[in-house]
mmCIF file of C-alpha atoms in Angstrom:
data_model
loop_
_atom_site.group_PDB
_atom_site.id
_atom_site.type_symbol
_atom_site.label_atom_id
_atom_site.label_comp_id
_atom_site.label_asym_id
_atom_site.label_seq_id
_atom_site.Cartn_x
_atom_site.Cartn_y
_atom_site.Cartn_z
ATOM 1 C CA MET A 1 -12.095 8.354 -92.151
ATOM 2 C CA ASP A 2 -10.456 10.593 -90.326
ATOM 3 C CA VAL A 3 -11.374 10.544 -87.508
ATOM 4 C CA HIS A 4 -9.711 13.901 -86.740
ATOM 5 C CA ASP A 5 -12.410 15.605 -88.598
ATOM 6 C CA LEU A 6 -14.908 14.820 -86.782
ATOM 7 C CA THR A 7 -14.965 17.896 -83.668
ATOM 8 C CA ALA A 8 -17.145 20.300 -85.685
ATOM 9 C CA ALA A 9 -19.719 17.543 -86.696
ATOM 10 C CA TYR A 10 -19.857 15.931 -83.226
ATOM 11 C CA ALA A 11 -20.146 19.187 -81.718
ATOM 12 C CA LEU A 12 -22.915 20.282 -83.617
ATOM 13 C CA ASP A 13 -24.780 16.452 -82.962
ATOM 14 C CA ALA A 14 -24.338 15.647 -86.513
ATOM 15 C CA LEU A 15 -22.671 12.411 -86.438
ATOM 16 C CA SER A 16 -24.685 8.740 -87.123
ATOM 17 C CA PRO A 17 -24.785 7.002 -83.315
ATOM 18 C CA GLN A 18 -21.505 4.701 -85.093
ATOM 19 C CA GLU A 19 -19.736 8.223 -85.772
ATOM 20 C CA THR A 20 -20.823 9.052 -82.852
ATOM 21 C CA GLU A 21 -19.171 6.123 -81.077
ATOM 22 C CA ALA A 22 -16.079 6.288 -82.565
ATOM 23 C CA TYR A 23 -15.403 9.178 -82.478
ATOM 24 C CA GLU A 24 -16.041 9.078 -78.534
ATOM 25 C CA GLU A 25 -13.241 6.501 -78.242
ATOM 26 C CA HIS A 26 -11.282 8.777 -80.267
ATOM 27 C CA LEU A 27 -11.526 11.556 -77.549
ATOM 28 C CA GLY A 28 -10.312 9.967 -75.152
ATOM 29 C CA GLN A 29 -6.612 9.367 -76.778
ATOM 30 C CA CYS A 30 -6.836 12.894 -78.642
ATOM 31 C CA GLU A 31 -5.887 15.616 -76.835
ATOM 32 C CA ARG A 32 -5.678 17.797 -79.443
ATOM 33 C CA CYS A 33 -9.549 16.842 -80.184
ATOM 34 C CA ARG A 34 -10.395 17.842 -76.916
ATOM 35 C CA GLU A 35 -9.008 20.562 -76.464
ATOM 36 C CA GLU A 36 -10.757 22.021 -79.985
ATOM 37 C CA LEU A 37 -13.790 19.967 -79.179
ATOM 38 C CA VAL A 38 -14.336 22.617 -76.050
ATOM 39 C CA GLY A 39 -13.954 26.030 -78.058
ATOM 40 C CA LEU A 40 -16.358 24.364 -81.232
ATOM 41 C CA SER A 41 -19.056 22.974 -78.651
ATOM 42 C CA GLU A 42 -19.432 26.265 -76.726
ATOM 43 C CA ALA A 43 -19.705 27.821 -80.634
ATOM 44 C CA ALA A 44 -22.088 25.884 -81.826
ATOM 45 C CA THR A 45 -24.348 26.284 -78.384
ATOM 46 C CA ALA A 46 -23.992 29.908 -78.839
ATOM 47 C CA LEU A 47 -26.559 28.861 -81.455
ATOM 48 C CA ALA A 48 -29.418 27.694 -78.895
ATOM 49 C CA PHE A 49 -29.543 31.439 -77.872
ATOM 50 C CA GLY A 50 -30.265 31.891 -81.547
ATOM 51 C CA ALA A 51 -33.796 30.232 -81.317
ATOM 52 C CA VAL A 52 -36.846 32.648 -80.452
ATOM 53 C CA ALA A 53 -36.991 31.500 -76.863
ATOM 54 C CA PRO A 54 -40.683 31.528 -76.101
ATOM 55 C CA ALA A 55 -41.959 30.822 -72.225
ATOM 56 C CA PRO A 56 -42.697 27.235 -71.498
ATOM 57 C CA PRO A 57 -45.449 25.994 -70.356
ATOM 58 C CA PRO A 58 -45.000 26.702 -66.279
ATOM 59 C CA GLN A 59 -46.558 23.659 -65.079
ATOM 60 C CA LEU A 60 -42.302 22.059 -66.978
ATOM 61 C CA ARG A 61 -40.460 23.521 -64.395
ATOM 62 C CA GLU A 62 -42.563 21.316 -61.595
ATOM 63 C CA SER A 63 -42.858 18.486 -63.425
ATOM 64 C CA ILE A 64 -39.348 18.509 -64.112
ATOM 65 C CA LEU A 65 -39.045 18.992 -60.365
ATOM 66 C CA GLU A 66 -41.102 16.223 -59.030
ATOM 67 C CA ALA A 67 -39.362 13.762 -61.463
ATOM 68 C CA ALA A 68 -36.001 15.317 -59.841
ATOM 69 C CA ARG A 69 -37.519 14.038 -56.743
ATOM 70 C CA ALA A 70 -38.789 10.883 -56.944
ATOM 71 C CA GLU A 71 -35.476 9.120 -57.837
ATOM 72 C CA ARG A 72 -33.354 11.351 -55.623
ATOM 73 C CA THR A 73 -31.342 8.820 -55.287
ATOM 74 C CA ASN A 74 -27.395 9.772 -56.315
ATOM 75 C CA VAL A 75 -26.563 11.496 -52.404
ATOM 76 C CA VAL A 76 -23.040 11.981 -52.738
ATOM 77 C CA PRO A 77 -21.277 10.838 -49.541
ATOM 78 C CA LEU A 78 -19.906 13.745 -47.829
ATOM 79 C CA PRO A 79 -16.689 14.198 -45.694
ATOM 80 C CA ARG A 80 -17.654 13.962 -42.362
ATOM 81 C CA ARG A 81 -14.443 13.958 -40.911
ATOM 82 C CA ARG A 82 -13.576 17.596 -40.599
ATOM 83 C CA TRP A 83 -16.899 18.336 -39.457
ATOM 84 C CA VAL A 84 -16.488 15.449 -36.366
ATOM 85 C CA GLU A 85 -13.348 18.073 -35.500
ATOM 86 C CA ARG A 86 -14.476 21.239 -35.366
ATOM 87 C CA GLY A 87 -17.494 20.314 -34.379
ATOM 88 C CA ALA A 88 -16.006 19.299 -30.831
ATOM 89 C CA MET A 89 -14.087 22.312 -30.893
ATOM 90 C CA LEU A 90 -17.444 24.272 -30.800
ATOM 91 C CA ALA A 91 -18.887 21.482 -28.231
ATOM 92 C CA ALA A 92 -19.319 24.549 -26.000
ATOM 93 C CA ALA A 93 -21.250 26.532 -27.818
ATOM 94 C CA ALA A 94 -23.939 24.194 -28.613
ATOM 95 C CA VAL A 95 -23.861 23.479 -32.917
ATOM 96 C CA ALA A 96 -26.920 24.457 -34.034
ATOM 97 C CA CYS A 97 -25.970 23.530 -37.315
ATOM 98 C CA VAL A 98 -23.890 22.643 -39.967
ATOM 99 C CA ALA A 99 -23.621 23.260 -43.568
ATOM 100 C CA VAL A 100 -21.298 21.275 -46.535
ATOM 101 C CA GLY A 101 -20.397 23.281 -49.174
ATOM 102 C CA LEU A 102 -18.560 21.118 -52.494
ATOM 103 C CA GLY A 103 -17.242 24.095 -54.661
ATOM 104 C CA VAL A 104 -14.076 24.707 -57.479
ATOM 105 C CA SER A 105 -10.769 26.081 -56.642
ATOM 106 C CA LEU A 106 -8.262 26.798 -59.671
ATOM 107 C CA SER A 107 -4.736 26.347 -59.001
ATOM 108 C CA GLN A 108 -1.888 26.298 -61.242
ATOM 109 C CA SER A 109 -2.551 22.662 -60.851
ATOM 110 C CA GLY A 110 -6.148 23.089 -62.417
ATOM 111 C CA PRO A 111 -9.191 23.029 -60.417
ATOM 112 C CA HIS A 112 -9.972 20.501 -58.418
ATOM 113 C CA TYR A 113 -12.676 20.542 -55.689
ATOM 114 C CA VAL A 114 -13.352 21.588 -52.274
ATOM 115 C CA THR A 115 -15.451 21.206 -49.598
ATOM 116 C CA ALA A 116 -15.760 23.789 -46.535
ATOM 117 C CA THR A 117 -17.198 22.341 -43.626
ATOM 118 C CA LEU A 118 -19.597 25.065 -41.219
ATOM 119 C CA SER A 119 -20.726 24.989 -37.928
ATOM 120 C CA VAL A 120 -22.687 27.330 -36.423
ATOM 121 C CA GLY A 121 -23.306 27.873 -33.381
ATOM 122 C CA SER A 122 -25.738 29.459 -30.717
ATOM 123 C CA GLY A 123 -25.312 33.171 -31.404
ATOM 124 C CA GLY A 124 -24.499 32.918 -34.831
ATOM 125 C CA LYS A 125 -21.199 32.488 -34.178
ATOM 126 C CA ALA A 126 -19.428 30.319 -37.012
ATOM 127 C CA MET A 127 -16.150 28.090 -37.127
ATOM 128 C CA LEU A 128 -15.585 27.784 -41.822
ATOM 129 C CA SER A 129 -13.288 24.607 -42.440
ATOM 130 C CA THR A 130 -11.627 24.061 -45.878
ATOM 131 C CA SER A 131 -10.306 21.024 -47.204
ATOM 132 C CA GLY A 132 -8.573 20.637 -50.698
ATOM 133 C CA LEU A 133 -8.195 24.428 -50.911
ATOM 134 C CA GLY A 134 -4.626 25.009 -51.778
ATOM 135 C CA ALA A 135 -2.697 28.097 -51.115
ATOM 136 C CA ALA A 136 -4.082 31.682 -51.940
ATOM 137 C CA PRO A 137 -1.362 32.924 -54.856
ATOM 138 C CA ARG A 138 0.855 35.399 -53.944
ATOM 139 C CA GLY A 139 -0.567 38.593 -53.864
ATOM 140 C CA LYS A 140 -3.918 37.332 -53.010
ATOM 141 C CA THR A 141 -6.026 35.920 -50.316
ATOM 142 C CA TYR A 142 -9.259 33.900 -49.171
ATOM 143 C CA GLU A 143 -11.820 36.163 -47.984
ATOM 144 C CA ALA A 144 -14.915 34.769 -46.472
ATOM 145 C CA TRP A 145 -18.919 36.593 -46.227
ATOM 146 C CA ILE A 146 -21.978 36.651 -44.589
ATOM 147 C CA ILE A 147 -24.417 37.448 -46.985
ATOM 148 C CA PRO A 148 -27.674 37.149 -44.944
ATOM 149 C CA ALA A 149 -30.508 36.746 -47.106
ATOM 150 C CA GLY A 150 -31.908 39.285 -49.505
ATOM 151 C CA LYS A 151 -28.588 41.735 -48.384
ATOM 152 C CA GLN A 152 -24.935 42.522 -49.367
ATOM 153 C CA PRO A 153 -22.430 40.258 -48.395
ATOM 154 C CA GLN A 154 -20.263 41.223 -45.604
ATOM 155 C CA PRO A 155 -16.270 40.549 -45.107
ATOM 156 C CA ALA A 156 -15.901 37.839 -42.681
ATOM 157 C CA GLY A 157 -12.192 37.586 -42.696
ATOM 158 C CA LEU A 158 -9.099 36.079 -44.675
ATOM 159 C CA PHE A 159 -7.382 33.696 -44.717
ATOM 160 C CA ARG A 160 -4.192 31.800 -46.612
ATOM 161 C CA GLY A 161 -6.205 28.649 -47.580
ATOM 162 C CA GLY A 162 -3.916 25.440 -47.778
ATOM 163 C CA PRO A 163 -4.110 22.198 -47.420
ATOM 164 C CA ASP A 164 -6.677 21.976 -44.485
ATOM 165 C CA ALA A 165 -7.507 25.494 -43.027
ATOM 166 C CA SER A 166 -10.243 26.787 -40.673
ATOM 167 C CA LEU A 167 -11.143 30.442 -39.790
ATOM 168 C CA ALA A 168 -14.034 31.118 -36.931
ATOM 169 C CA LEU A 169 -15.928 34.321 -39.368
ATOM 170 C CA ARG A 170 -16.174 37.501 -37.927
ATOM 171 C CA GLY A 171 -19.435 39.028 -37.098
ATOM 172 C CA SER A 172 -22.240 36.593 -36.715
ATOM 173 C CA VAL A 173 -24.236 34.410 -39.521
ATOM 174 C CA PRO A 174 -27.583 34.920 -39.669
ATOM 175 C CA ARG A 175 -30.484 31.835 -40.344
ATOM 176 C CA ASN A 176 -30.802 31.344 -44.394
ATOM 177 C CA ALA A 177 -27.559 33.324 -44.507
ATOM 178 C CA VAL A 178 -25.495 32.219 -47.495
ATOM 179 C CA VAL A 179 -22.195 31.729 -46.435
ATOM 180 C CA ALA A 180 -19.037 32.068 -49.263
ATOM 181 C CA VAL A 181 -15.858 32.259 -50.073
ATOM 182 C CA THR A 182 -13.345 34.655 -53.000
ATOM 183 C CA LEU A 183 -10.110 34.819 -53.859
ATOM 184 C CA GLU A 184 -8.955 38.559 -53.655
ATOM 185 C CA PRO A 185 -6.470 40.888 -53.701
ATOM 186 C CA ALA A 186 -3.764 40.867 -50.243
ATOM 187 C CA GLY A 187 -5.608 42.909 -47.954
ATOM 188 C CA GLY A 188 -8.784 42.094 -48.916
ATOM 189 C CA SER A 189 -11.391 43.580 -50.014
ATOM 190 C CA SER A 190 -15.370 44.815 -48.641
ATOM 191 C CA ALA A 191 -17.362 43.527 -51.198
ATOM 192 C CA PRO A 192 -16.279 40.340 -53.249
ATOM 193 C CA THR A 193 -14.420 40.720 -56.535
ATOM 194 C CA THR A 194 -14.850 38.036 -57.686
ATOM 195 C CA THR A 195 -17.176 34.080 -58.452
ATOM 196 C CA PRO A 196 -17.407 32.800 -55.513
ATOM 197 C CA ILE A 197 -15.425 29.222 -55.054
ATOM 198 C CA PHE A 198 -18.068 27.858 -53.029
ATOM 199 C CA SER A 199 -20.674 29.398 -51.174
ATOM 200 C CA THR A 200 -22.795 26.930 -48.236
ATOM 201 C CA HIS A 201 -26.371 28.265 -46.817
ATOM 202 C CA ALA A 202 -26.260 28.076 -42.588
ATOM 203 C CA MET B 1 -37.100 30.109 -52.813
ATOM 204 C CA ALA B 2 -34.342 29.243 -55.507
ATOM 205 C CA ARG B 3 -33.745 32.631 -56.153
ATOM 206 C CA GLN B 4 -31.739 32.609 -53.015
ATOM 207 C CA LEU B 5 -29.029 31.079 -55.039
ATOM 208 C CA ALA B 6 -28.652 34.001 -57.841
ATOM 209 C CA HIS B 7 -25.328 34.944 -56.356
ATOM 210 C CA LEU B 8 -23.745 31.667 -57.188
ATOM 211 C CA SER B 9 -22.003 30.464 -60.588
ATOM 212 C CA ASP B 10 -23.482 27.765 -62.875
ATOM 213 C CA GLU B 11 -20.693 25.019 -61.730
ATOM 214 C CA ALA B 12 -21.443 26.174 -58.460
ATOM 215 C CA LEU B 13 -24.591 24.904 -58.852
ATOM 216 C CA VAL B 14 -24.117 22.135 -60.691
ATOM 217 C CA LEU B 15 -22.018 20.806 -58.062
ATOM 218 C CA LEU B 16 -25.076 21.176 -55.575
ATOM 219 C CA ALA B 17 -27.062 19.016 -58.164
ATOM 220 C CA ALA B 18 -25.020 16.367 -57.896
ATOM 221 C CA ARG B 19 -25.498 16.227 -54.078
ATOM 222 C CA SER B 20 -29.316 16.473 -54.944
ATOM 223 C CA GLU B 21 -30.034 20.031 -53.402
ATOM 224 C CA GLU B 22 -33.199 20.702 -55.420
ATOM 225 C CA PRO B 23 -33.193 24.739 -55.359
ATOM 226 C CA ALA B 24 -29.956 24.879 -57.098
ATOM 227 C CA LEU B 25 -31.584 22.699 -60.014
ATOM 228 C CA ALA B 26 -34.667 24.717 -60.177
ATOM 229 C CA GLU B 27 -32.726 28.199 -59.917
ATOM 230 C CA LEU B 28 -30.254 25.648 -63.501
ATOM 231 C CA TYR B 29 -33.596 25.987 -65.106
ATOM 232 C CA ASP B 30 -34.359 29.039 -63.920
ATOM 233 C CA ARG B 31 -31.640 30.309 -65.722
ATOM 234 C CA TYR B 32 -31.607 27.709 -69.185
ATOM 235 C CA GLY B 33 -34.860 26.231 -68.989
ATOM 236 C CA ARG B 34 -36.202 29.020 -71.642
ATOM 237 C CA THR B 35 -33.549 28.664 -74.083
ATOM 238 C CA ALA B 36 -33.738 25.037 -73.793
ATOM 239 C CA TYR B 37 -37.415 25.035 -74.693
ATOM 240 C CA GLY B 38 -36.924 27.507 -77.953
ATOM 241 C CA LEU B 39 -33.966 25.353 -78.889
ATOM 242 C CA ALA B 40 -36.020 22.270 -78.571
ATOM 243 C CA LEU B 41 -39.081 23.798 -79.911
ATOM 244 C CA ARG B 42 -37.360 25.337 -82.849
ATOM 245 C CA ILE B 43 -36.061 21.553 -83.931
ATOM 246 C CA LEU B 44 -38.779 19.285 -82.695
ATOM 247 C CA ARG B 45 -41.571 22.554 -84.400
ATOM 248 C CA ASP B 46 -44.015 20.386 -81.758
ATOM 249 C CA PRO B 47 -44.613 21.928 -78.421
ATOM 250 C CA ALA B 48 -45.395 18.515 -76.489
ATOM 251 C CA LEU B 49 -42.317 16.995 -77.742
ATOM 252 C CA ALA B 50 -40.088 19.922 -77.471
ATOM 253 C CA GLU B 51 -41.287 19.536 -72.542
ATOM 254 C CA ASP B 52 -40.189 16.511 -73.213
ATOM 255 C CA ALA B 53 -36.462 17.411 -74.253
ATOM 256 C CA VAL B 54 -36.513 19.406 -72.008
ATOM 257 C CA GLN B 55 -37.491 17.113 -69.403
ATOM 258 C CA GLU B 56 -35.219 15.041 -70.444
ATOM 259 C CA ALA B 57 -31.802 17.055 -70.409
ATOM 260 C CA PHE B 58 -32.594 18.117 -66.902
ATOM 261 C CA LEU B 59 -32.725 14.912 -65.778
ATOM 262 C CA ALA B 60 -29.889 13.930 -66.809
ATOM 263 C CA VAL B 61 -28.574 17.448 -65.564
ATOM 264 C CA TRP B 62 -29.967 15.642 -61.997
ATOM 265 C CA ARG B 63 -28.459 12.306 -62.572
ATOM 266 C CA THR B 64 -25.153 13.388 -64.023
ATOM 267 C CA ALA B 65 -24.102 16.390 -61.859
ATOM 268 C CA SER B 66 -21.598 14.390 -60.455
ATOM 269 C CA ARG B 67 -19.565 13.431 -63.271
ATOM 270 C CA PHE B 68 -19.569 17.234 -64.972
ATOM 271 C CA VAL B 69 -16.072 17.854 -65.192
ATOM 272 C CA PRO B 70 -15.334 21.841 -64.586
ATOM 273 C CA GLU B 71 -12.563 22.173 -66.758
ATOM 274 C CA LYS B 72 -13.869 20.003 -69.759
ATOM 275 C CA ALA B 73 -17.141 22.402 -70.519
ATOM 276 C CA LYS B 74 -18.837 25.862 -68.880
ATOM 277 C CA ALA B 75 -22.161 24.109 -66.778
ATOM 278 C CA SER B 76 -24.300 26.464 -69.449
ATOM 279 C CA THR B 77 -22.567 24.578 -72.726
ATOM 280 C CA TRP B 78 -22.904 21.495 -70.951
ATOM 281 C CA ILE B 79 -26.600 21.363 -70.271
ATOM 282 C CA LEU B 80 -28.206 22.944 -73.419
ATOM 283 C CA THR B 81 -25.529 20.377 -75.322
ATOM 284 C CA LEU B 82 -27.620 17.794 -73.796
ATOM 285 C CA ALA B 83 -30.491 19.543 -74.505
ATOM 286 C CA HIS B 84 -29.646 19.632 -78.301
ATOM 287 C CA ARG B 85 -28.479 15.642 -78.202
ATOM 288 C CA ARG B 86 -32.298 14.682 -76.743
ATOM 289 C CA ALA B 87 -34.502 17.091 -79.474
ATOM 290 C CA VAL B 88 -32.681 15.672 -81.943
ATOM 291 C CA ASP B 89 -32.968 12.275 -80.981
ATOM 292 C CA ILE B 90 -36.264 13.026 -80.230
ATOM 293 C CA VAL B 91 -36.456 14.008 -84.464
ATOM 294 C CA ARG B 92 -34.456 11.532 -85.828
ATOM 295 C CA ARG B 93 -36.776 9.042 -84.138
ATOM 296 C CA GLU B 94 -40.039 10.940 -85.243
ATOM 297 C CA GLN B 95 -38.764 11.494 -88.267
ATOM 298 C CA ARG B 96 -38.097 7.454 -88.994
ATOM 299 C CA ARG B 97 -41.841 7.194 -87.241
ATOM 300 C CA ARG B 98 -43.759 9.466 -89.608
ATOM 301 C CA ALA B 99 -44.467 9.540 -92.906
ATOM 302 C CA ASP B 100 -44.176 13.695 -93.058
ATOM 303 C CA THR B 101 -41.425 15.474 -91.573
ATOM 304 C CA LEU B 102 -41.234 17.879 -88.781
ATOM 305 C CA GLU B 103 -40.103 19.909 -91.476
ATOM 306 C CA ASN B 104 -42.700 20.605 -92.844
ATOM 307 C CA ALA B 105 -44.319 21.924 -90.280
ATOM 308 C CA PRO B 106 -44.424 25.506 -89.781
ATOM 309 C CA GLU B 107 -40.998 27.609 -87.946
ATOM 310 C CA PRO B 108 -41.971 29.063 -84.661
ATOM 311 C CA ALA B 109 -43.302 32.404 -85.324
ATOM 312 C CA VAL B 110 -41.150 35.220 -83.641
ATOM 313 C CA GLU B 111 -43.577 37.786 -84.162
ATOM 314 C CA GLY B 112 -46.057 37.717 -80.982
ATOM 315 C CA VAL B 113 -43.629 35.511 -78.876
ATOM 316 C CA ASP B 114 -43.472 37.360 -75.430
ATOM 317 C CA GLU B 115 -39.792 37.656 -75.513
ATOM 318 C CA ASP B 116 -37.487 38.626 -72.249
ATOM 319 C CA ALA B 117 -35.878 41.239 -73.359
ATOM 320 C CA PHE B 118 -32.444 39.942 -72.524
ATOM 321 C CA LEU B 119 -32.694 36.536 -74.402
ATOM 322 C CA ARG B 120 -33.752 38.678 -77.523
ATOM 323 C CA LEU B 121 -30.713 41.026 -77.208
ATOM 324 C CA GLN B 122 -29.058 37.141 -77.266
ATOM 325 C CA ARG B 123 -30.708 36.200 -80.204
ATOM 326 C CA GLU B 124 -30.102 39.017 -82.130
ATOM 327 C CA ARG B 125 -26.688 38.773 -81.313
ATOM 328 C CA VAL B 126 -26.236 35.314 -82.433
ATOM 329 C CA GLN B 127 -28.342 35.756 -85.694
ATOM 330 C CA SER B 128 -25.673 38.758 -86.637
ATOM 331 C CA MET B 129 -23.720 36.858 -86.103
ATOM 332 C CA LEU B 130 -24.660 34.128 -88.508
ATOM 333 C CA ARG B 131 -25.251 36.383 -90.780
ATOM 334 C CA VAL B 132 -21.236 36.774 -91.316
ATOM 335 C CA LEU B 133 -20.846 33.834 -92.650
ATOM 336 C CA PRO B 134 -20.969 32.648 -95.949
ATOM 337 C CA ASP B 135 -23.753 30.951 -96.816
ATOM 338 C CA ALA B 136 -23.194 27.545 -97.153
ATOM 339 C CA GLN B 137 -21.388 27.483 -94.029
ATOM 340 C CA ARG B 138 -24.354 29.393 -92.490
ATOM 341 C CA GLU B 139 -26.429 26.854 -93.807
ATOM 342 C CA ALA B 140 -24.685 23.698 -92.744
ATOM 343 C CA LEU B 141 -25.128 24.851 -88.938
ATOM 344 C CA GLU B 142 -28.512 25.780 -89.422
ATOM 345 C CA LEU B 143 -29.390 22.436 -90.720
ATOM 346 C CA ALA B 144 -27.505 20.713 -88.693
ATOM 347 C CA TYR B 145 -28.392 22.627 -85.690
ATOM 348 C CA TYR B 146 -31.582 23.226 -86.269
ATOM 349 C CA GLY B 147 -32.441 20.967 -88.083
ATOM 350 C CA GLY B 148 -31.035 17.634 -86.498
ATOM 351 C CA LEU B 149 -29.793 16.590 -90.245
ATOM 352 C CA SER B 150 -26.708 14.340 -89.668
ATOM 353 C CA GLN B 151 -23.674 15.280 -91.772
ATOM 354 C CA SER B 152 -23.992 12.595 -94.418
ATOM 355 C CA GLU B 153 -27.644 13.849 -94.773
ATOM 356 C CA LEU B 154 -26.503 17.211 -95.363
ATOM 357 C CA ALA B 155 -24.548 15.576 -98.214
ATOM 358 C CA GLU B 156 -27.391 14.030 -99.830
ATOM 359 C CA ARG B 157 -29.604 17.284 -99.157
ATOM 360 C CA LEU B 158 -26.955 19.852 -100.456
ATOM 361 C CA GLY B 159 -25.678 17.814 -102.874
ATOM 362 C CA GLN B 160 -22.052 18.504 -101.834
ATOM 363 C CA PRO B 161 -19.590 15.880 -101.304
ATOM 364 C CA LEU B 162 -19.477 14.809 -97.484
ATOM 365 C CA GLY B 163 -15.842 16.730 -96.991
ATOM 366 C CA THR B 164 -16.967 19.462 -98.537
ATOM 367 C CA ILE B 165 -19.656 19.532 -95.504
ATOM 368 C CA LYS B 166 -17.358 18.860 -93.068
ATOM 369 C CA SER B 167 -14.996 21.256 -93.985
ATOM 370 C CA ARG B 168 -18.217 24.571 -93.961
ATOM 371 C CA MET B 169 -19.441 23.358 -90.418
ATOM 372 C CA PHE B 170 -16.172 23.343 -89.381
ATOM 373 C CA SER B 171 -15.074 26.650 -90.797
ATOM 374 C CA GLY B 172 -17.878 27.866 -90.051
ATOM 375 C CA LEU B 173 -18.434 27.414 -86.352
ATOM 376 C CA SER B 174 -14.746 28.339 -85.735
ATOM 377 C CA ARG B 175 -15.533 31.337 -87.376
ATOM 378 C CA MET B 176 -18.776 32.261 -85.059
ATOM 379 C CA ARG B 177 -15.883 30.735 -82.135
ATOM 380 C CA GLU B 178 -13.820 34.279 -82.950
ATOM 381 C CA LEU B 179 -16.563 36.627 -83.322
ATOM 382 C CA MET B 180 -17.262 35.168 -80.142
ATOM 383 C CA GLU B 181 -14.135 36.464 -78.830
ATOM 384 C CA GLU B 182 -14.011 39.871 -80.540
ATOM 385 C CA PRO B 183 -13.851 42.407 -77.999
ATOM 386 C CA GLY B 184 -16.765 43.823 -77.650
ATOM 387 C CA THR B 185 -19.466 40.674 -78.209
ATOM 388 C CA GLU B 186 -18.610 39.378 -75.781
ATOM 389 C CA MET B 187 -21.874 37.396 -74.054
ATOM 390 C CA SER B 188 -23.075 36.884 -70.537
ATOM 391 C CA TRP B 189 -25.256 33.199 -71.644
ATOM 392 C CA THR B 190 -26.779 33.357 -68.461
ATOM 393 C CA SER B 191 -30.245 35.259 -67.903
ATOM 394 C CA THR B 192 -29.934 36.791 -64.744
ATOM 395 C CA THR B 193 -27.412 39.267 -64.898
#
């Protein structure tokens, strides 16, 4: 049996448990199959949208969320180091709330994880600090946005990124607003033109 | 409440779910729960079993979100793959347990279903792509994906060598992939856009 041949069947879940095991082991060592699988899996998943989709019973949503709540044990500890430093900077402003966002950044070296810490002081003055965000590519800039609940995003300042970056946000952050960061053409945009790299609730 | 997250990408929602942010799971369910349920129902032909499959799939999302690697797959592909896998596991288990096969149960009817307009459009696009495929390839994809048949079962059912089945599945999926990439047929898979 040539294991390379199993990619399409694997994408369709059409392998026996033994074949699945053998293929997954092979996948760990075969770059070509991993690449091929990405495309074939997307094609297979398109078939999911080909089935008639009646609304599920309304109680299913609550049942899932209830079960998830019951097993809320998978909390990932977040780096708090940044928060402590930036928090100290805002001490005079009496930090009212802190939110931490986690996102994915795409750079030349591929995607990697980014943490962003938002410290909001009294009066809505806020400091955003990021860690792990690569420097913005040539001709681009990072732009922060304040998105008050139910409103359009407001530009809140530009920054270059880099391993550890921070930005005092322009404007105040209302309660329940979302703060997001996007990559924009140099000079910034008046409204976001790309998907947020990350965003967090204030 | 969960709709406050409506502007986030699927991938960002998975990252939030990995941090046990329940509204992120709720938002992912609002985006893909209905498609997952429709798929499970097509495979299982039994609403209670379909609910089980969807519930197990979303709990798997919740439990394993921290292991999701965005560069390996789109979040929607990952979620619907989990739902498909659960439904196939259940259909194989049930078929071993029962004398009759679930396959003989009636297929969910299209008529009378109060279908979301956007999802109906998506469905029609997928079905039109399937119609482009040679019959043998379409049959292999449908029996595998919606029927939950393994490649060996397919070979036996269709009286074809295993190698033929493998190449039909491969050619069929590759062609689907090409059709998805053609300009004008590009699809957005979320129902919230």
